[in-house]
CSV table of C-alpha atoms in Angstrom, one decimal:
chain,number,residue,atom,x,y,z
U,1,UNK,CA,-40.0,-14.7,9.5
U,2,UNK,CA,-37.0,-17.0,9.6
U,3,UNK,CA,-34.2,-16.2,7.0
U,4,UNK,CA,-31.9,-18.4,5.0
U,5,UNK,CA,-28.4,-18.1,6.7
U,6,UNK,CA,-25.5,-17.2,4.3
U,7,UNK,CA,-22.4,-19.2,4.6
U,8,UNK,CA,-19.0,-18.5,3.1
U,9,UNK,CA,-18.0,-21.2,0.6
U,10,UNK,CA,-15.0,-19.5,-1.0
U,11,UNK,CA,-12.6,-16.5,-0.8
U,12,UNK,CA,-9.3,-15.1,-2.0
U,13,UNK,CA,-7.4,-11.9,-1.5
U,14,UNK,CA,-4.4,-9.9,-3.0
U,15,UNK,CA,-2.8,-7.3,-0.5
U,16,UNK,CA,0.4,-5.7,0.5
U,17,UNK,CA,1.4,-9.2,2.0
U,18,UNK,CA,1.2,-10.9,-1.3
U,19,UNK,CA,-0.6,-12.3,-4.2
U,20,UNK,CA,-1.1,-15.8,-2.8
U,21,UNK,CA,-3.5,-16.1,0.0
U,22,UNK,CA,-1.5,-18.9,2.0
U,23,UNK,CA,1.6,-16.8,1.8
U,24,UNK,CA,-0.4,-13.7,3.0
U,25,UNK,CA,-1.6,-15.6,6.1
U,26,UNK,CA,1.8,-17.0,7.0
U,27,UNK,CA,3.1,-13.5,7.0
U,28,UNK,CA,0.3,-12.1,8.9
U,29,UNK,CA,0.8,-14.8,11.6
U,30,UNK,CA,4.5,-13.9,11.6
U,31,UNK,CA,3.7,-10.3,12.2
U,32,UNK,CA,5.5,-9.0,9.0
U,33,UNK,CA,4.6,-5.8,7.7
U,34,UNK,CA,3.5,-5.2,4.0
U,35,UNK,CA,4.1,-1.6,4.1
U,36,UNK,CA,7.3,0.1,2.3
U,37,UNK,CA,8.4,3.1,0.7
U,38,UNK,CA,6.0,4.4,-2.0
U,39,UNK,CA,7.2,3.3,-5.3
U,40,UNK,CA,4.0,2.9,-7.4
U,41,UNK,CA,4.3,6.6,-8.0
U,42,UNK,CA,7.3,8.9,-7.6
U,43,UNK,CA,5.8,12.2,-6.9
U,44,UNK,CA,9.3,13.7,-5.3
U,45,UNK,CA,10.8,14.3,-2.0
U,46,UNK,CA,8.3,17.3,-1.2
U,47,UNK,CA,5.1,15.1,-1.5
U,48,UNK,CA,3.5,14.6,2.0
U,49,UNK,CA,3.1,10.7,1.6
U,50,UNK,CA,6.0,8.6,1.0
U,51,UNK,CA,4.9,5.3,2.3
U,52,UNK,CA,2.1,2.9,1.2
U,53,UNK,CA,0.9,-0.7,1.1
U,54,UNK,CA,1.5,-2.0,-2.5
U,55,UNK,CA,0.6,-5.2,-4.2
U,56,UNK,CA,3.2,-6.9,-6.1
U,57,UNK,CA,2.7,-7.3,-9.9
U,58,UNK,CA,0.4,-9.9,-11.1
U,59,UNK,CA,0.8,-9.3,-14.7
U,60,UNK,CA,2.6,-12.5,-15.1
U,61,UNK,CA,-0.3,-14.8,-13.8
U,62,UNK,CA,-2.9,-16.5,-15.9
U,63,UNK,CA,-6.2,-14.7,-16.3
U,64,UNK,CA,-8.7,-17.3,-17.6
U,65,UNK,CA,-11.3,-14.4,-17.5
U,66,UNK,CA,-9.2,-12.0,-19.4
U,67,UNK,CA,-7.9,-12.4,-22.9
U,68,UNK,CA,-4.8,-10.3,-23.8
U,69,UNK,CA,-6.8,-7.6,-25.8
U,70,UNK,CA,-9.2,-7.3,-22.7
U,71,UNK,CA,-6.2,-6.8,-20.4
U,72,UNK,CA,-5.0,-3.9,-22.6
U,73,UNK,CA,-8.5,-2.3,-22.2
U,74,UNK,CA,-8.9,-2.5,-18.6
U,75,UNK,CA,-5.9,-0.4,-17.7
U,76,UNK,CA,-6.7,0.1,-13.9
U,77,UNK,CA,-5.4,-2.4,-11.4
U,78,UNK,CA,-8.9,-2.7,-10.0
U,79,UNK,CA,-10.0,-5.0,-12.7
U,80,UNK,CA,-7.0,-7.3,-12.5
U,81,UNK,CA,-7.2,-7.7,-8.8
U,82,UNK,CA,-10.8,-8.1,-8.7
U,83,UNK,CA,-11.1,-10.7,-11.3
U,84,UNK,CA,-8.1,-12.7,-10.0
U,85,UNK,CA,-9.6,-13.0,-6.6
U,86,UNK,CA,-13.2,-14.0,-8.1
U,87,UNK,CA,-11.4,-16.7,-10.2
U,88,UNK,CA,-9.6,-18.1,-7.2
U,89,UNK,CA,-12.4,-17.8,-4.7
U,90,UNK,CA,-14.7,-19.7,-7.2
U,91,UNK,CA,-12.1,-22.3,-7.4
U,92,UNK,CA,-11.7,-22.6,-3.7
U,93,UNK,CA,-15.5,-23.1,-3.6
U,94,UNK,CA,-15.2,-25.8,-6.2
U,95,UNK,CA,-18.0,-24.0,-8.1
U,96,UNK,CA,-18.6,-23.1,-11.8
U,97,UNK,CA,-21.3,-20.8,-12.7
U,98,UNK,CA,-23.2,-22.8,-15.3
U,99,UNK,CA,-26.4,-22.1,-17.3
U,100,UNK,CA,-28.7,-23.5,-14.3
U,101,UNK,CA,-26.8,-21.5,-11.7
U,102,UNK,CA,-26.4,-18.2,-13.5
U,103,UNK,CA,-29.9,-16.7,-12.9
U,104,UNK,CA,-29.5,-17.5,-9.1
U,105,UNK,CA,-25.9,-16.0,-8.8
U,106,UNK,CA,-25.6,-12.4,-7.8
U,107,UNK,CA,-22.8,-10.0,-7.7
U,108,UNK,CA,-22.1,-7.3,-5.1
U,109,UNK,CA,-18.4,-6.8,-5.6
U,110,UNK,CA,-17.7,-3.1,-5.3
U,111,UNK,CA,-15.0,-0.4,-4.6
U,112,UNK,CA,-14.9,2.8,-2.6
U,113,UNK,CA,-12.6,4.8,-4.9
U,114,UNK,CA,-12.9,3.2,-8.3
U,115,UNK,CA,-10.6,3.6,-11.2
U,116,UNK,CA,-9.5,7.3,-10.7
U,117,UNK,CA,-6.1,6.3,-12.0
U,118,UNK,CA,-7.5,5.8,-15.3
U,119,UNK,CA,-9.2,9.2,-15.2
U,120,UNK,CA,-6.0,10.8,-14.1
U,121,UNK,CA,-3.8,9.2,-16.9
U,122,UNK,CA,-6.4,10.4,-19.5
U,123,UNK,CA,-6.5,14.1,-18.0
U,124,UNK,CA,-2.6,14.2,-18.1
U,125,UNK,CA,-2.7,13.0,-21.6
U,126,UNK,CA,-5.1,15.7,-22.6
U,127,UNK,CA,-3.1,18.5,-20.9
U,128,UNK,CA,0.1,17.3,-22.5
U,129,UNK,CA,-1.0,16.6,-26.0
U,130,UNK,CA,-4.8,17.5,-26.3
U,131,UNK,CA,-5.3,13.8,-27.1
U,132,UNK,CA,-8.9,12.5,-26.5
U,133,UNK,CA,-9.2,9.7,-24.1
U,134,UNK,CA,-9.4,6.1,-25.1
U,135,UNK,CA,-13.0,4.6,-25.2
U,136,UNK,CA,-11.9,2.3,-22.2
U,137,UNK,CA,-11.3,5.2,-19.8
U,138,UNK,CA,-14.8,5.8,-18.8
U,139,UNK,CA,-15.7,2.3,-18.0
U,140,UNK,CA,-12.6,1.9,-16.0
U,141,UNK,CA,-13.6,4.7,-13.9
U,142,UNK,CA,-17.3,3.6,-13.3
U,143,UNK,CA,-17.3,1.8,-10.0
U,144,UNK,CA,-20.3,-0.3,-10.9
U,145,UNK,CA,-18.2,-1.7,-13.8
U,146,UNK,CA,-16.1,-3.9,-11.3
U,147,UNK,CA,-19.2,-5.8,-10.4
U,148,UNK,CA,-20.3,-5.6,-14.2
U,149,UNK,CA,-17.1,-7.1,-15.2
U,150,UNK,CA,-17.5,-9.9,-12.8
U,151,UNK,CA,-20.9,-10.6,-13.9
U,152,UNK,CA,-19.8,-10.6,-17.7
U,153,UNK,CA,-17.1,-12.9,-17.1
U,154,UNK,CA,-18.5,-15.4,-14.9
U,155,UNK,CA,-21.8,-15.5,-16.6
U,156,UNK,CA,-23.8,-14.6,-13.3
U,157,UNK,CA,-27.2,-13.0,-14.3
U,158,UNK,CA,-28.8,-12.8,-10.9
U,159,UNK,CA,-29.3,-9.5,-9.0
U,160,UNK,CA,-26.2,-7.1,-9.4
U,161,UNK,CA,-25.5,-4.1,-7.3
U,162,UNK,CA,-22.5,-1.9,-6.1
U,163,UNK,CA,-22.5,-0.8,-2.5
U,164,UNK,CA,-20.2,2.1,-1.9
U,165,UNK,CA,-19.8,2.9,1.8
U,166,UNK,CA,-16.1,4.2,2.0
U,167,UNK,CA,-14.1,2.0,4.3
U,168,UNK,CA,-17.1,-0.3,5.1
U,169,UNK,CA,-17.5,-1.3,1.5
U,170,UNK,CA,-16.3,-4.8,1.8
U,171,UNK,CA,-18.7,-5.6,4.7
U,172,UNK,CA,-21.6,-3.8,3.3
U,173,UNK,CA,-21.1,-6.0,0.0
U,174,UNK,CA,-21.3,-9.1,2.1
U,175,UNK,CA,-24.3,-7.7,4.0
U,176,UNK,CA,-26.1,-7.0,0.7
U,177,UNK,CA,-25.3,-10.5,-0.4
U,178,UNK,CA,-26.6,-12.0,2.9
U,179,UNK,CA,-29.9,-10.2,2.4
U,180,UNK,CA,-30.2,-11.5,-1.1
U,181,UNK,CA,-29.8,-14.9,0.2
U,182,UNK,CA,-32.3,-14.3,3.2
U,183,UNK,CA,-34.9,-13.1,0.8
U,184,UNK,CA,-34.5,-16.0,-1.6
U,185,UNK,CA,-33.4,-13.7,-4.5
U,186,UNK,CA,-30.2,-15.7,-4.9
U,187,UNK,CA,-28.4,-19.0,-3.9
U,188,UNK,CA,-24.9,-17.7,-4.6
U,189,UNK,CA,-23.4,-14.1,-4.1
U,190,UNK,CA,-20.0,-13.1,-5.3
U,191,UNK,CA,-19.2,-10.3,-3.0
U,192,UNK,CA,-16.1,-8.3,-2.1
U,193,UNK,CA,-14.2,-5.0,-2.7
U,194,UNK,CA,-11.1,-3.7,-4.5
U,195,UNK,CA,-9.3,-0.4,-4.3
U,196,UNK,CA,-6.3,1.4,-5.9
U,197,UNK,CA,-6.1,4.7,-4.2
U,198,UNK,CA,-2.4,5.3,-4.9
U,199,UNK,CA,-2.8,8.3,-7.1
U,200,UNK,CA,-1.5,11.7,-6.2
U,201,UNK,CA,-4.6,13.6,-5.6
U,202,UNK,CA,-6.2,11.0,-3.3
U,203,UNK,CA,-2.8,10.4,-1.3
U,204,UNK,CA,-2.3,14.1,-0.8
U,205,UNK,CA,-6.0,14.8,0.0
U,206,UNK,CA,-5.8,12.3,2.9
U,207,UNK,CA,-2.7,14.0,4.1
U,208,UNK,CA,-4.3,17.5,4.1
U,209,UNK,CA,-7.1,16.3,6.0
U,210,UNK,CA,-4.9,14.6,8.5
U,211,UNK,CA,-6.1,11.1,7.7
U,212,UNK,CA,-2.9,9.6,6.1
U,213,UNK,CA,0.4,9.1,8.1
U,214,UNK,CA,2.6,12.0,7.6
U,215,UNK,CA,6.1,12.1,9.4
U,216,UNK,CA,6.4,14.4,12.4
U,217,UNK,CA,8.3,17.6,11.7
U,218,UNK,CA,11.8,17.6,12.8
U,219,UNK,CA,11.5,14.1,14.1
U,220,UNK,CA,14.0,11.2,13.0
U,221,UNK,CA,12.8,9.3,10.0
U,222,UNK,CA,10.8,6.1,10.8
U,223,UNK,CA,11.0,2.8,8.9
U,224,UNK,CA,7.9,2.5,6.9
U,225,UNK,CA,7.1,-1.0,8.3
U,226,UNK,CA,6.6,0.8,11.7
U,227,UNK,CA,4.3,3.7,10.7
U,228,UNK,CA,0.8,1.9,10.8
U,229,UNK,CA,0.2,1.5,14.5
U,230,UNK,CA,-3.4,1.1,15.5
U,231,UNK,CA,-4.5,2.0,19.1
U,232,UNK,CA,-0.9,3.2,19.8
U,233,UNK,CA,-0.1,6.3,21.8
U,234,UNK,CA,2.0,7.4,18.9
U,235,UNK,CA,-0.3,6.9,16.1
U,236,UNK,CA,-0.3,9.3,13.3
U,237,UNK,CA,-2.9,8.3,10.6
U,238,UNK,CA,-3.4,5.4,8.5
U,239,UNK,CA,-1.1,4.2,5.7
U,240,UNK,CA,-2.8,4.1,2.2
U,241,UNK,CA,-2.8,0.8,0.5
U,242,UNK,CA,-4.2,-1.4,-2.3
U,243,UNK,CA,-5.8,-4.7,-2.7
U,244,UNK,CA,-8.9,-6.8,-3.1
U,245,UNK,CA,-10.8,-9.5,-1.3
U,246,UNK,CA,-13.6,-11.8,-2.8
U,247,UNK,CA,-16.0,-13.7,-0.7
U,248,UNK,CA,-18.4,-16.2,-2.1
U,249,UNK,CA,-21.7,-16.6,-0.2
U,250,UNK,CA,-24.2,-19.3,-0.6
U,251,UNK,CA,-27.5,-20.4,1.2
U,252,UNK,CA,-26.7,-22.9,3.9
U,253,UNK,CA,-29.1,-25.4,2.6
U,254,UNK,CA,-27.9,-24.9,-0.9
U,255,UNK,CA,-24.3,-25.4,0.2
U,256,UNK,CA,-25.3,-28.6,2.1
U,257,UNK,CA,-27.3,-30.0,-0.8
U,258,UNK,CA,-24.4,-29.3,-3.2
U,259,UNK,CA,-21.8,-30.7,-0.9
U,260,UNK,CA,-20.1,-27.4,-0.7
U,261,UNK,CA,-17.5,-26.9,2.1
U,262,UNK,CA,-18.4,-24.1,4.4
U,263,UNK,CA,-16.8,-23.5,7.8
U,264,UNK,CA,-18.0,-20.0,8.6
U,265,UNK,CA,-21.5,-18.3,8.3
U,266,UNK,CA,-22.6,-14.8,8.7
U,267,UNK,CA,-24.6,-15.0,12.1
U,268,UNK,CA,-25.6,-11.4,12.5
U,269,UNK,CA,-25.0,-7.9,11.1
U,270,UNK,CA,-25.8,-4.3,11.5
U,271,UNK,CA,-25.4,-1.1,9.5
U,272,UNK,CA,-25.8,2.3,10.8
U,273,UNK,CA,-25.2,5.9,9.7
U,274,UNK,CA,-23.6,8.5,12.0
U,275,UNK,CA,-25.5,11.6,10.5
U,276,UNK,CA,-22.7,13.4,12.3
U,277,UNK,CA,-19.5,14.3,10.4
U,278,UNK,CA,-17.9,13.5,7.0
U,279,UNK,CA,-14.8,12.0,8.7
U,280,UNK,CA,-15.1,11.8,12.5
U,281,UNK,CA,-16.9,8.6,13.6
U,282,UNK,CA,-19.8,9.2,16.2
U,283,UNK,CA,-19.7,7.0,19.4
U,284,UNK,CA,-23.4,6.4,19.8
U,285,UNK,CA,-24.1,5.1,16.3
U,286,UNK,CA,-20.7,3.1,16.2
U,287,UNK,CA,-21.6,1.5,19.7
U,288,UNK,CA,-25.2,0.7,18.3
U,289,UNK,CA,-24.0,-0.9,15.3
U,290,UNK,CA,-21.8,-3.3,17.1
U,291,UNK,CA,-24.5,-3.9,19.7
U,292,UNK,CA,-27.2,-4.6,16.9
U,293,UNK,CA,-24.9,-7.1,15.1
U,294,UNK,CA,-24.3,-9.3,18.2
U,295,UNK,CA,-28.3,-9.0,18.9
U,296,UNK,CA,-28.8,-10.0,15.5
U,297,UNK,CA,-26.7,-13.1,15.9
U,298,UNK,CA,-28.8,-14.2,18.7
U,299,UNK,CA,-26.0,-14.3,21.4
U,300,UNK,CA,-24.9,-12.3,24.3
U,301,UNK,CA,-21.9,-10.1,24.1
U,302,UNK,CA,-19.8,-12.7,26.2
U,303,UNK,CA,-20.1,-15.1,23.4
U,304,UNK,CA,-17.7,-13.2,21.2
U,305,UNK,CA,-14.3,-14.7,21.5
U,306,UNK,CA,-12.4,-12.2,19.3
U,307,UNK,CA,-12.8,-8.9,17.5
U,308,UNK,CA,-11.2,-7.9,14.1
U,309,UNK,CA,-11.2,-4.1,14.6
U,310,UNK,CA,-11.4,-1.4,12.0
U,311,UNK,CA,-8.6,0.4,13.8
U,312,UNK,CA,-7.1,2.6,11.1
U,313,UNK,CA,-4.6,4.3,13.3
U,314,UNK,CA,-6.5,7.7,13.3
U,315,UNK,CA,-6.4,9.6,16.7
U,316,UNK,CA,-10.2,10.0,16.9
U,317,UNK,CA,-11.3,6.6,15.1
U,318,UNK,CA,-9.3,4.4,17.5
U,319,UNK,CA,-10.6,6.0,20.5
U,320,UNK,CA,-14.2,5.8,19.5
U,321,UNK,CA,-13.9,2.2,18.3
U,322,UNK,CA,-12.4,1.3,21.8
U,323,UNK,CA,-14.8,3.3,23.9
U,324,UNK,CA,-17.6,1.3,22.0
U,325,UNK,CA,-16.0,-2.0,22.6
U,326,UNK,CA,-15.3,-1.3,26.4
U,327,UNK,CA,-18.7,-0.1,27.0
U,328,UNK,CA,-20.2,-3.3,25.4
U,329,UNK,CA,-17.9,-5.8,26.8
U,330,UNK,CA,-16.7,-4.1,30.0
U,331,UNK,CA,-14.0,-5.9,31.9
U,332,UNK,CA,-14.4,-9.0,29.7
U,333,UNK,CA,-13.4,-7.5,26.3
U,334,UNK,CA,-12.2,-10.3,24.0
U,335,UNK,CA,-8.8,-10.0,22.3
U,336,UNK,CA,-8.7,-7.6,19.5
U,337,UNK,CA,-6.6,-7.8,16.3
U,338,UNK,CA,-5.9,-4.9,14.0
U,339,UNK,CA,-4.8,-6.1,10.4
U,340,UNK,CA,-4.1,-2.5,9.3
U,341,UNK,CA,-1.0,-2.7,11.3
U,342,UNK,CA,0.2,-5.3,8.7
U,343,UNK,CA,-1.5,-4.2,5.3
U,344,UNK,CA,-2.2,-0.6,5.9
U,345,UNK,CA,-5.7,0.9,4.9
U,346,UNK,CA,-6.9,-0.6,1.5
U,347,UNK,CA,-10.1,1.6,1.6
U,348,UNK,CA,-13.2,-0.3,0.8
U,349,UNK,CA,-11.0,-3.4,0.3
U,350,UNK,CA,-9.8,-3.5,3.7
U,351,UNK,CA,-12.8,-5.0,5.4
U,352,UNK,CA,-13.0,-7.6,2.7
U,353,UNK,CA,-9.3,-8.7,3.3
U,354,UNK,CA,-9.6,-8.7,7.0
U,355,UNK,CA,-12.8,-10.7,6.8
U,356,UNK,CA,-10.9,-13.4,5.0
U,357,UNK,CA,-8.1,-13.1,7.6
U,358,UNK,CA,-10.9,-13.6,10.1
U,359,UNK,CA,-12.1,-16.8,8.5
U,360,UNK,CA,-8.4,-18.2,8.2
U,361,UNK,CA,-8.2,-17.4,12.0
U,362,UNK,CA,-11.4,-19.0,13.1
U,363,UNK,CA,-10.4,-22.3,11.0
U,364,UNK,CA,-7.1,-22.5,12.5
U,365,UNK,CA,-8.0,-21.1,16.1
U,366,UNK,CA,-5.3,-18.4,16.0
U,367,UNK,CA,-5.2,-14.6,15.9
U,368,UNK,CA,-2.6,-12.8,14.0
U,369,UNK,CA,-0.7,-10.0,16.0
U,370,UNK,CA,-1.2,-6.3,15.9
U,371,UNK,CA,2.2,-5.0,15.4
U,372,UNK,CA,3.9,-1.7,16.0
U,373,UNK,CA,1.8,-1.2,19.3
U,374,UNK,CA,2.8,1.3,21.7
U,375,UNK,CA,0.2,1.2,24.7
U,376,UNK,CA,-2.0,4.3,25.0
U,377,UNK,CA,-3.2,5.0,28.6
U,378,UNK,CA,-6.6,6.0,27.1
U,379,UNK,CA,-6.9,2.6,25.3
U,380,UNK,CA,-6.2,-0.2,27.6
U,381,UNK,CA,-6.8,-2.9,25.0
U,382,UNK,CA,-5.6,-6.5,24.6
U,383,UNK,CA,-4.5,-6.4,21.0
U,384,UNK,CA,-2.3,-9.4,20.5
U,385,UNK,CA,1.0,-7.8,20.7
U,386,UNK,CA,3.1,-10.8,21.7
U,387,UNK,CA,2.8,-12.6,18.3
U,388,UNK,CA,0.0,-14.8,16.9
U,389,UNK,CA,-2.2,-16.2,19.6
U,390,UNK,CA,-4.1,-19.4,19.9
U,391,UNK,CA,-7.7,-18.5,20.5
U,392,UNK,CA,-10.7,-20.7,19.9
U,393,UNK,CA,-13.2,-18.7,18.0
U,394,UNK,CA,-16.9,-19.7,17.5
U,395,UNK,CA,-18.0,-16.1,17.2
U,396,UNK,CA,-15.9,-13.2,15.8
U,397,UNK,CA,-17.0,-9.5,15.5
U,398,UNK,CA,-15.7,-7.7,12.5
U,399,UNK,CA,-15.9,-3.9,12.5
U,400,UNK,CA,-15.7,-1.4,9.6
U,401,UNK,CA,-16.3,2.4,9.9
U,402,UNK,CA,-16.2,4.5,6.7
U,403,UNK,CA,-16.1,8.2,5.8
U,404,UNK,CA,-19.5,9.8,5.9
U,405,UNK,CA,-20.6,7.8,9.0
U,406,UNK,CA,-21.0,4.6,7.2
U,407,UNK,CA,-20.9,1.9,9.9
U,408,UNK,CA,-21.1,-2.0,9.3
U,409,UNK,CA,-20.5,-4.8,11.7
U,410,UNK,CA,-20.8,-8.5,11.2
U,411,UNK,CA,-20.7,-11.4,13.6
U,412,UNK,CA,-19.1,-14.5,11.9
U,413,UNK,CA,-20.0,-17.9,13.5
U,414,UNK,CA,-18.0,-21.0,13.0
U,415,UNK,CA,-20.0,-23.9,11.7
């Protein structure tokens, strides 16, 4: 049975590189890091995590979707970031969700971590003064309320769902959207992911499980901008960051009939479960996920001109991803860009933001660099270290591999 292709008609992101998408892309192409000393919280010098990727304040911006009273209720940054990116993505698409479109507009916008900052704040308030939480705390903490708020404020009344697949959340949100379009359940899907993980328990938890970057004991201090280094011999874990990315999908025929601009489509995808370990990726199912996404796109592996890697800077994860790519592409591996070197790891939002960078790169025929790279003899990879590189990109592979063995890959095609 033939399926309706899903095309990308709008997108927007906020990340440690900025709150304006064009500015973020300029900084990415220039190889500028968005990582700095942790200032969002001040846990003290003995706290194991001292660097982060942080989004600049957006409180001065206009929110057509949020009135001042609602801004006071939605206290987690999740909702501000998500709704801002949705608003801008719809504007970029040139689309307003009217009464006719609403029943055919779905929402799959999600998060991996959710509003834990709201829960933590309420817990501290209770401990300090025995004050009960505000009524808005629980809604802020419910991950599905991100999609719910997007639906309420855009008027979308089609299918709504929240996919939580750890670091793969952004991609699985898009894959779910593509399935809804393929099954003729929706004409438009507002996809994406947002995360704000800069709270003490989450940061410390990642450090104690050897996931987040922690300085080497008795070593000279390193500049924050240099510590996210995917595929490098001296990688020491990921840098936790925050951010959001919204991608608006539409059926290809629907977009054409409405005169909507679409330069990129979802050509193929795959999801697999490692069924192996709660953190460490599993080579066989990672490799199968990549292979199946390329097969689903109906192309041979040599048609992939670039890879936007998951590449979180972990010792095991980077090696497994490289091994899978090497075995699939052999001696003809395409150039690989690792955006987390620039923005850190924004959890579920990472793959949404990185997909948007992929779209921009496909349209401009350029790959942003992987910064801070120190070659690893075990990972002989071409990861665009010389600066942004002109690369014609008809097909690009995007990988995302999450805790719990949640693997997702999408092949994007330039229309």
